[in-house]
Tab-separated table of N, CA, C and O in Angstrom:
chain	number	residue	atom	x	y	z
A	20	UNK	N	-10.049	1.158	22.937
A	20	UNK	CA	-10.447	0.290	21.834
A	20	UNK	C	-11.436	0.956	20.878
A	20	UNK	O	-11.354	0.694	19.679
A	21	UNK	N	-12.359	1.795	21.328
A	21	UNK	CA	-13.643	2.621	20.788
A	21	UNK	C	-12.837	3.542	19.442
A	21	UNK	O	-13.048	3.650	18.234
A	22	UNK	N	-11.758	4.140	20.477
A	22	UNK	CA	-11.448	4.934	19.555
A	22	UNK	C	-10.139	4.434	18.351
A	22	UNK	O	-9.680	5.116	17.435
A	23	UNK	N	-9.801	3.112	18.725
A	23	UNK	CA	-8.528	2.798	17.836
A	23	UNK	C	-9.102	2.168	16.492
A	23	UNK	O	-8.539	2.275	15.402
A	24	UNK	N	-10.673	1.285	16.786
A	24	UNK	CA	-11.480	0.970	15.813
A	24	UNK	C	-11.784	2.437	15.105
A	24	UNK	O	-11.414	2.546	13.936
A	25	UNK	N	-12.206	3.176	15.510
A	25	UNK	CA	-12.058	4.290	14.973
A	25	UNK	C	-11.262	5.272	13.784
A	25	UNK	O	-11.552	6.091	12.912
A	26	UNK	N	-10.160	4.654	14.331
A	26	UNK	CA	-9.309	5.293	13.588
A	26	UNK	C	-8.634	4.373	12.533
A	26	UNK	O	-8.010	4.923	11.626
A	27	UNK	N	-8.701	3.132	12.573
A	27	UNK	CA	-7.769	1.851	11.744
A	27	UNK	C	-8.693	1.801	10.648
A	27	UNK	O	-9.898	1.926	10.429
A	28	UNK	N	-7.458	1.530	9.965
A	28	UNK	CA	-8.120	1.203	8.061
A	28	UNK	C	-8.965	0.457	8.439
A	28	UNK	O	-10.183	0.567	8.584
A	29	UNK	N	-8.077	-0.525	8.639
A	29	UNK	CA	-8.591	-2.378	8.696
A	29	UNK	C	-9.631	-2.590	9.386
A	29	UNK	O	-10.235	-3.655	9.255
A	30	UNK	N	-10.020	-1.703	10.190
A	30	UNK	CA	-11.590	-1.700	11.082
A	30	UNK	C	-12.473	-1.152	10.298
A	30	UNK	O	-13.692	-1.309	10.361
A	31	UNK	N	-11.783	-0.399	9.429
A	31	UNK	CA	-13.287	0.534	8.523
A	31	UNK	C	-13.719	-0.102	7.393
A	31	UNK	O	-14.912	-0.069	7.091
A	32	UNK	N	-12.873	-0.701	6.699
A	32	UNK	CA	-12.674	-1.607	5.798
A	32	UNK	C	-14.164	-2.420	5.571
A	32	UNK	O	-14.373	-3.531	6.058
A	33	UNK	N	-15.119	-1.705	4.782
A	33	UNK	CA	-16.130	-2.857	4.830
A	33	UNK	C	-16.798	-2.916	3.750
A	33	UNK	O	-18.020	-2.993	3.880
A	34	UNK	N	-16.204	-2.899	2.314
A	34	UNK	CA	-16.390	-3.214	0.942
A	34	UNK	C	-14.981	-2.715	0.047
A	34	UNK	O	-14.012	-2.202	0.606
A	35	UNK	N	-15.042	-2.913	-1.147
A	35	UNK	CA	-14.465	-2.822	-2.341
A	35	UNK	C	-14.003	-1.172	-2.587
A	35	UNK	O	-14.674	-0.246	-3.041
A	36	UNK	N	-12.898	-1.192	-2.209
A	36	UNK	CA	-12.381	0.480	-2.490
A	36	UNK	C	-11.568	0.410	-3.882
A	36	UNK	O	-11.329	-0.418	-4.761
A	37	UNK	N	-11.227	2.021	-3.513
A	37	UNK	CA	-10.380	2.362	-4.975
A	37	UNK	C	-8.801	1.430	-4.924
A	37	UNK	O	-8.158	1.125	-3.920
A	38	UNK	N	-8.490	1.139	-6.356
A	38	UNK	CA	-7.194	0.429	-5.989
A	38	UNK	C	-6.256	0.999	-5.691
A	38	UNK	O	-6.107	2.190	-5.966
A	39	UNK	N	-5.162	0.109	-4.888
A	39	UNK	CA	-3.808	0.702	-4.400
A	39	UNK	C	-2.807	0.140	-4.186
A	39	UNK	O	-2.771	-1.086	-4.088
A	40	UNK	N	-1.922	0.783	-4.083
A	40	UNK	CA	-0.472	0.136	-3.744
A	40	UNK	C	-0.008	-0.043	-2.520
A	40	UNK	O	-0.286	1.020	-1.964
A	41	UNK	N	0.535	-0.733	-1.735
A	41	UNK	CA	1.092	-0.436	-0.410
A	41	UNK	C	2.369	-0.646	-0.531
A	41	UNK	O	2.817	-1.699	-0.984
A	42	UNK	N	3.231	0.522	-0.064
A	42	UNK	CA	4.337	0.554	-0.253
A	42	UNK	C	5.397	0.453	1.180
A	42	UNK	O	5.290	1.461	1.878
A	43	UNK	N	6.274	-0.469	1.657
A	43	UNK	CA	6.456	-1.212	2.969
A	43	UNK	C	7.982	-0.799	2.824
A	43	UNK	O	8.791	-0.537	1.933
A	44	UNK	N	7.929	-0.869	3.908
A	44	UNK	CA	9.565	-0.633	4.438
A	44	UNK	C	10.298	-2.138	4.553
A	44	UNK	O	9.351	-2.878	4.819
A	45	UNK	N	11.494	-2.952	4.487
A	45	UNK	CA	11.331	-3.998	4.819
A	45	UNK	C	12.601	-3.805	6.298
A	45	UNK	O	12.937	-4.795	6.949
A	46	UNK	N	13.030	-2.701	6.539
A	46	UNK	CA	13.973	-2.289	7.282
A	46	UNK	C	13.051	-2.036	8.651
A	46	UNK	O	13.583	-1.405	9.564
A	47	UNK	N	11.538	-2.563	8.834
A	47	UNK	CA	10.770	-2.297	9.709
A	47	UNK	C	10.556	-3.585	10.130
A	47	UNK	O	10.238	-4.202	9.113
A	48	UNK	N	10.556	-4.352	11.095
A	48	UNK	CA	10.051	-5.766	11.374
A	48	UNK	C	8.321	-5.883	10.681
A	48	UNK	O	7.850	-6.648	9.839
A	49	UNK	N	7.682	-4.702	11.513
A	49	UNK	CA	6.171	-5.532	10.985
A	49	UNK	C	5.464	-4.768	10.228
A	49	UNK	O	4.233	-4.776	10.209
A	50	UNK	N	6.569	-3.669	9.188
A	50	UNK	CA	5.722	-2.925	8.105
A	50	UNK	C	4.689	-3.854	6.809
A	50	UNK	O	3.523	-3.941	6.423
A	51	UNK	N	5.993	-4.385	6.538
A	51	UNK	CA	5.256	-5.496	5.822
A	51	UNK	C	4.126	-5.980	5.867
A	51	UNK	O	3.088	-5.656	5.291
A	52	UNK	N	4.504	-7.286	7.029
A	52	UNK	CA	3.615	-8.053	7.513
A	52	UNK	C	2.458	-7.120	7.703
A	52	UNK	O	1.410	-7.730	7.490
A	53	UNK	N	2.238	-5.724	8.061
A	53	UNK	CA	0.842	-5.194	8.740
A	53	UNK	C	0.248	-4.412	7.255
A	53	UNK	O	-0.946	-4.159	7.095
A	54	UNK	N	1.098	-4.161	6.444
A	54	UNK	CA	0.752	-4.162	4.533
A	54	UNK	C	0.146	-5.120	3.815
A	54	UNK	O	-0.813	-4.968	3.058
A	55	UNK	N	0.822	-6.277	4.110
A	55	UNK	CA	-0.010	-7.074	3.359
A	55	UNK	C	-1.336	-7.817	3.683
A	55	UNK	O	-2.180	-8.351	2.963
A	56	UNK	N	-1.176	-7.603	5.472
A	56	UNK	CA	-2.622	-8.049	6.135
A	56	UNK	C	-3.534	-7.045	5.402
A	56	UNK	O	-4.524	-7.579	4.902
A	57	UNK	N	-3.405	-5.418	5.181
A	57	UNK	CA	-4.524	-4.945	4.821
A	57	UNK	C	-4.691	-5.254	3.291
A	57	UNK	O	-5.844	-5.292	2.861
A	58	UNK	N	-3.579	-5.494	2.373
A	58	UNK	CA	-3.790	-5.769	0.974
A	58	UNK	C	-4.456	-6.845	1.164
A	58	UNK	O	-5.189	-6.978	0.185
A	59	UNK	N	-4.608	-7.717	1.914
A	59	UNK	CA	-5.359	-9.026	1.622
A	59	UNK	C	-6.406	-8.628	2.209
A	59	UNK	O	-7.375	-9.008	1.552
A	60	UNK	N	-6.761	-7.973	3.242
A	60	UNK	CA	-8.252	-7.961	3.219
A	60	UNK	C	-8.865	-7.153	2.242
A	60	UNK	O	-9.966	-7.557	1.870
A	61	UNK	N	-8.465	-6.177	1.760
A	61	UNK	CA	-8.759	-5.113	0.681
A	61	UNK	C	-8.970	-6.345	-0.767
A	61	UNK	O	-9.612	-5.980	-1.751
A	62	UNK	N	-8.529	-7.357	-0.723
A	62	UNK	CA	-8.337	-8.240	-1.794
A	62	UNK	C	-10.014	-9.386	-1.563
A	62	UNK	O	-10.696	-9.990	-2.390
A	63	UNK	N	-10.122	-9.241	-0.079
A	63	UNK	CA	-11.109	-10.123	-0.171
A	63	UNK	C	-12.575	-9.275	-0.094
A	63	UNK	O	-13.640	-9.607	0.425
A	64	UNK	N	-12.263	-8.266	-0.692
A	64	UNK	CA	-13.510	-7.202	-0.500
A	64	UNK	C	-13.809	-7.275	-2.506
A	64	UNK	O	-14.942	-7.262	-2.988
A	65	UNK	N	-12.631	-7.340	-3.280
A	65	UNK	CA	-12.369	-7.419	-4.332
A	65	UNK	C	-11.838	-6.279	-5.328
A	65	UNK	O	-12.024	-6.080	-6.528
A	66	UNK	N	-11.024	-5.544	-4.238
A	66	UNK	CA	-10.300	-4.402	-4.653
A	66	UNK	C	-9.338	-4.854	-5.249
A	66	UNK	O	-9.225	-6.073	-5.130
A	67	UNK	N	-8.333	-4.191	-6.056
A	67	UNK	CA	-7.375	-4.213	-6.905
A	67	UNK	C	-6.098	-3.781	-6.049
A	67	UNK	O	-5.454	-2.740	-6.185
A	68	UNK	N	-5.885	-4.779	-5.166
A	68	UNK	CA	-4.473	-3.889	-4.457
A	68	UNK	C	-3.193	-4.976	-4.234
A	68	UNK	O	-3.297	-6.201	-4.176
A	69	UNK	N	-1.941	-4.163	-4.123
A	69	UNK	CA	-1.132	-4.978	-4.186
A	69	UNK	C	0.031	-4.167	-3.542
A	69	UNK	O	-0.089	-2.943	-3.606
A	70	UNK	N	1.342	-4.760	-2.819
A	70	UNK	CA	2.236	-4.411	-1.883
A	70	UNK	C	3.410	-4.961	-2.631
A	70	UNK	O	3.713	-5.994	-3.229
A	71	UNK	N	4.121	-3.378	-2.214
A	71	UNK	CA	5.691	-3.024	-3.081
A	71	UNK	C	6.107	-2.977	-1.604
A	71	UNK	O	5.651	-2.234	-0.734
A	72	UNK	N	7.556	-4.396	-1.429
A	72	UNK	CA	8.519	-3.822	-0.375
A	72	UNK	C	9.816	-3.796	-0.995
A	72	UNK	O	10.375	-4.468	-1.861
A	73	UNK	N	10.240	-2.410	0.009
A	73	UNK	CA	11.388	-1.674	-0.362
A	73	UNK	C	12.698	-1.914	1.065
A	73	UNK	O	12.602	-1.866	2.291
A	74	UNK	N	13.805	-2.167	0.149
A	74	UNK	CA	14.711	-1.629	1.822
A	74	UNK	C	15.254	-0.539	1.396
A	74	UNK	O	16.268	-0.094	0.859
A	75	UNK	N	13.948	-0.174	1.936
A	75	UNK	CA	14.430	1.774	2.308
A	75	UNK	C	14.146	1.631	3.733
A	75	UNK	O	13.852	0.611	4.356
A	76	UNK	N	14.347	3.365	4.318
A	76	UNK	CA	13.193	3.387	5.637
A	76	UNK	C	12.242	4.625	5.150
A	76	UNK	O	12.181	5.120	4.025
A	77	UNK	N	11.784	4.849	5.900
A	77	UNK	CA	10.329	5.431	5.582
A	77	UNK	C	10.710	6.347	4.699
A	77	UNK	O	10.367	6.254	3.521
A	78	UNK	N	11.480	7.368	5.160
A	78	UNK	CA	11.992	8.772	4.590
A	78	UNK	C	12.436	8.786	3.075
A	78	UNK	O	12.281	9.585	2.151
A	79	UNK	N	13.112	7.446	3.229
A	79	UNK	CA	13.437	7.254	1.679
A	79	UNK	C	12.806	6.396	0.679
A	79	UNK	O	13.367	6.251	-0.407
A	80	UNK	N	11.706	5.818	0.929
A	80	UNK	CA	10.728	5.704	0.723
A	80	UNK	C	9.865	6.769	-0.115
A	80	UNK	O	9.697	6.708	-1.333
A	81	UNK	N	9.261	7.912	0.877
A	81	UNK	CA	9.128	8.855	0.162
A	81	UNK	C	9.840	10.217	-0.621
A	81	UNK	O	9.226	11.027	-1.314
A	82	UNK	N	11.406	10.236	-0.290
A	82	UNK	CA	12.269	10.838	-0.971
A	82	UNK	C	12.464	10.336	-2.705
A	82	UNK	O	12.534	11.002	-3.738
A	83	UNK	N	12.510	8.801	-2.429
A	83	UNK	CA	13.244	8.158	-3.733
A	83	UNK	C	12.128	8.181	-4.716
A	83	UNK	O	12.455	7.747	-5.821
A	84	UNK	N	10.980	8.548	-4.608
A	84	UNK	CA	10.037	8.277	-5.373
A	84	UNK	C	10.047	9.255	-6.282
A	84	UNK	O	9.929	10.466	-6.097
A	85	UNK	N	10.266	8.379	-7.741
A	85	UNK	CA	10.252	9.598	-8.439
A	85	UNK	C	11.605	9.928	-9.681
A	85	UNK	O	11.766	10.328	-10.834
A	86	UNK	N	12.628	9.261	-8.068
A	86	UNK	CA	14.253	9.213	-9.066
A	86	UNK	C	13.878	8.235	-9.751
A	86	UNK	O	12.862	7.600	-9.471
A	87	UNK	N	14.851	7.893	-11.027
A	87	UNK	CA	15.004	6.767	-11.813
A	87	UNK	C	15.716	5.458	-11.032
A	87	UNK	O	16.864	5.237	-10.645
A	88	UNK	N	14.607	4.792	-10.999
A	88	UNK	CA	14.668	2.836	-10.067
A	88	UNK	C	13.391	2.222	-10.322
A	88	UNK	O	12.237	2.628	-10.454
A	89	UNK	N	13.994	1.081	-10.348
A	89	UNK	CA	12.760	0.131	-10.639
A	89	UNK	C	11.523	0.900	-9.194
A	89	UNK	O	10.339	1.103	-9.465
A	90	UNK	N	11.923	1.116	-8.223
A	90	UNK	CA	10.626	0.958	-7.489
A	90	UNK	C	10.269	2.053	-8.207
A	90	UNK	O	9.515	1.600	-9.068
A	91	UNK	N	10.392	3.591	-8.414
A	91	UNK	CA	9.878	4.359	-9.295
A	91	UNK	C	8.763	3.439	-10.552
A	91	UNK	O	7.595	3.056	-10.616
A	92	UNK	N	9.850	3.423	-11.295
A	92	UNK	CA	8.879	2.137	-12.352
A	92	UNK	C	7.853	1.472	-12.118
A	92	UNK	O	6.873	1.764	-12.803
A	93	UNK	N	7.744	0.663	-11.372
A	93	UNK	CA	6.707	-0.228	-10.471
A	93	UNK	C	5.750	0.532	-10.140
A	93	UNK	O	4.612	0.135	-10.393
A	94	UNK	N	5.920	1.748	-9.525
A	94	UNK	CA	5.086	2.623	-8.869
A	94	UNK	C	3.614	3.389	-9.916
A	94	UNK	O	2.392	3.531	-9.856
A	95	UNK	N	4.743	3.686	-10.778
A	95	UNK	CA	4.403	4.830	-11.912
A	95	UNK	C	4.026	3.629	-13.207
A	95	UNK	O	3.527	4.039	-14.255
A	96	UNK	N	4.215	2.676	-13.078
A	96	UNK	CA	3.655	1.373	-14.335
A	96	UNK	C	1.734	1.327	-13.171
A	96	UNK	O	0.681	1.582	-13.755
A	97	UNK	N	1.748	1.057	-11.998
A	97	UNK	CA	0.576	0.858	-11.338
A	97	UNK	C	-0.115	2.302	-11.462
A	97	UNK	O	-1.342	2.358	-11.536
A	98	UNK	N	0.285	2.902	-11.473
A	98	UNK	CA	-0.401	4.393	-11.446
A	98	UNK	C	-0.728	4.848	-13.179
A	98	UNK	O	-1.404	5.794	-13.583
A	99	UNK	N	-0.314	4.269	-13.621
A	99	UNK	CA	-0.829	4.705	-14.656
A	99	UNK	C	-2.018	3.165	-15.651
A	99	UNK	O	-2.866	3.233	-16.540
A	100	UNK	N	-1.485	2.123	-14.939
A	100	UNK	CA	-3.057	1.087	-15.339
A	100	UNK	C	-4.274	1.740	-14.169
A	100	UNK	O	-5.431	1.348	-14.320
A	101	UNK	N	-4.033	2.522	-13.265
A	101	UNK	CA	-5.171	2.757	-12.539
A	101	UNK	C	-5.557	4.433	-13.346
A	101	UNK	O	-6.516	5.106	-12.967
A	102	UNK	N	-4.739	4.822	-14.328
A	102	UNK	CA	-5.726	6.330	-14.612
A	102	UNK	C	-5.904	5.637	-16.254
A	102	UNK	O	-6.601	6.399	-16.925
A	103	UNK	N	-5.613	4.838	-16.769
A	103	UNK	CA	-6.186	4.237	-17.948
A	103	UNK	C	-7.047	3.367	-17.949
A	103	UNK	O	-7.327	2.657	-18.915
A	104	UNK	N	-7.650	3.328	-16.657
A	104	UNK	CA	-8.821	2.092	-16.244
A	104	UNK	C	-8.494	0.590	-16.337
A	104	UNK	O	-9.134	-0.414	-16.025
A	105	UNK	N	-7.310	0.780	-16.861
A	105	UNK	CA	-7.165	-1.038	-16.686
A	105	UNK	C	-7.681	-1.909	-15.281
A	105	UNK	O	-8.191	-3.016	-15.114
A	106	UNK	N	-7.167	-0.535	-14.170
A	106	UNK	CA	-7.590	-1.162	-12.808
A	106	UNK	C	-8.484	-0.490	-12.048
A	106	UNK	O	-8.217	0.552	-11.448
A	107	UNK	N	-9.740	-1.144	-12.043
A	107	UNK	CA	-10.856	-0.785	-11.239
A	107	UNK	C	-11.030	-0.780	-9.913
A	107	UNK	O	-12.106	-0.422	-9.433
């Protein structure tokens, strides 16, 4: 337990970080669900974060990123209000 607190976001988690995306598999039973538990606590700290699910699986997930698709879009529309400061 010493060391799993240790190592978990969601245990370290103890103010307002940089914003982010969480990007979920939905081809995973509890990717999701364990994404949006941390977007919401990250939300009640008053970070700027928010969760993209995909049915991909992981691999393509990070393969597809990049080709032309809305999740691309989505991705790269959030990434760029976070380097124009829109999102703090």
């Amino acid at each position: 337990p010493k060391l799993w607190n240790a190592a978990s976001p969601m245990a370290q988690m103890k103010a307002r970080m940089a914003p982010f995306m969480a990007v979920c598999s939905t081809k995973v039973a509890y990717s999701c669900a364990w994404a949006q538990d941390f977007v919401d606590q990250a939300l009640g700290y008053g970070t700027n974060a928010l969760m993209l699910s995909q049915d991909l699986d992981h691999g393509d997930i990070n393969n597809n990123l990049g080709l032309p698709s809305d999740y691309t879009t989505q991705v790269s529309t959030f990434m760029s209000a976070v380097y124009s400061g829109t999102l703090k």
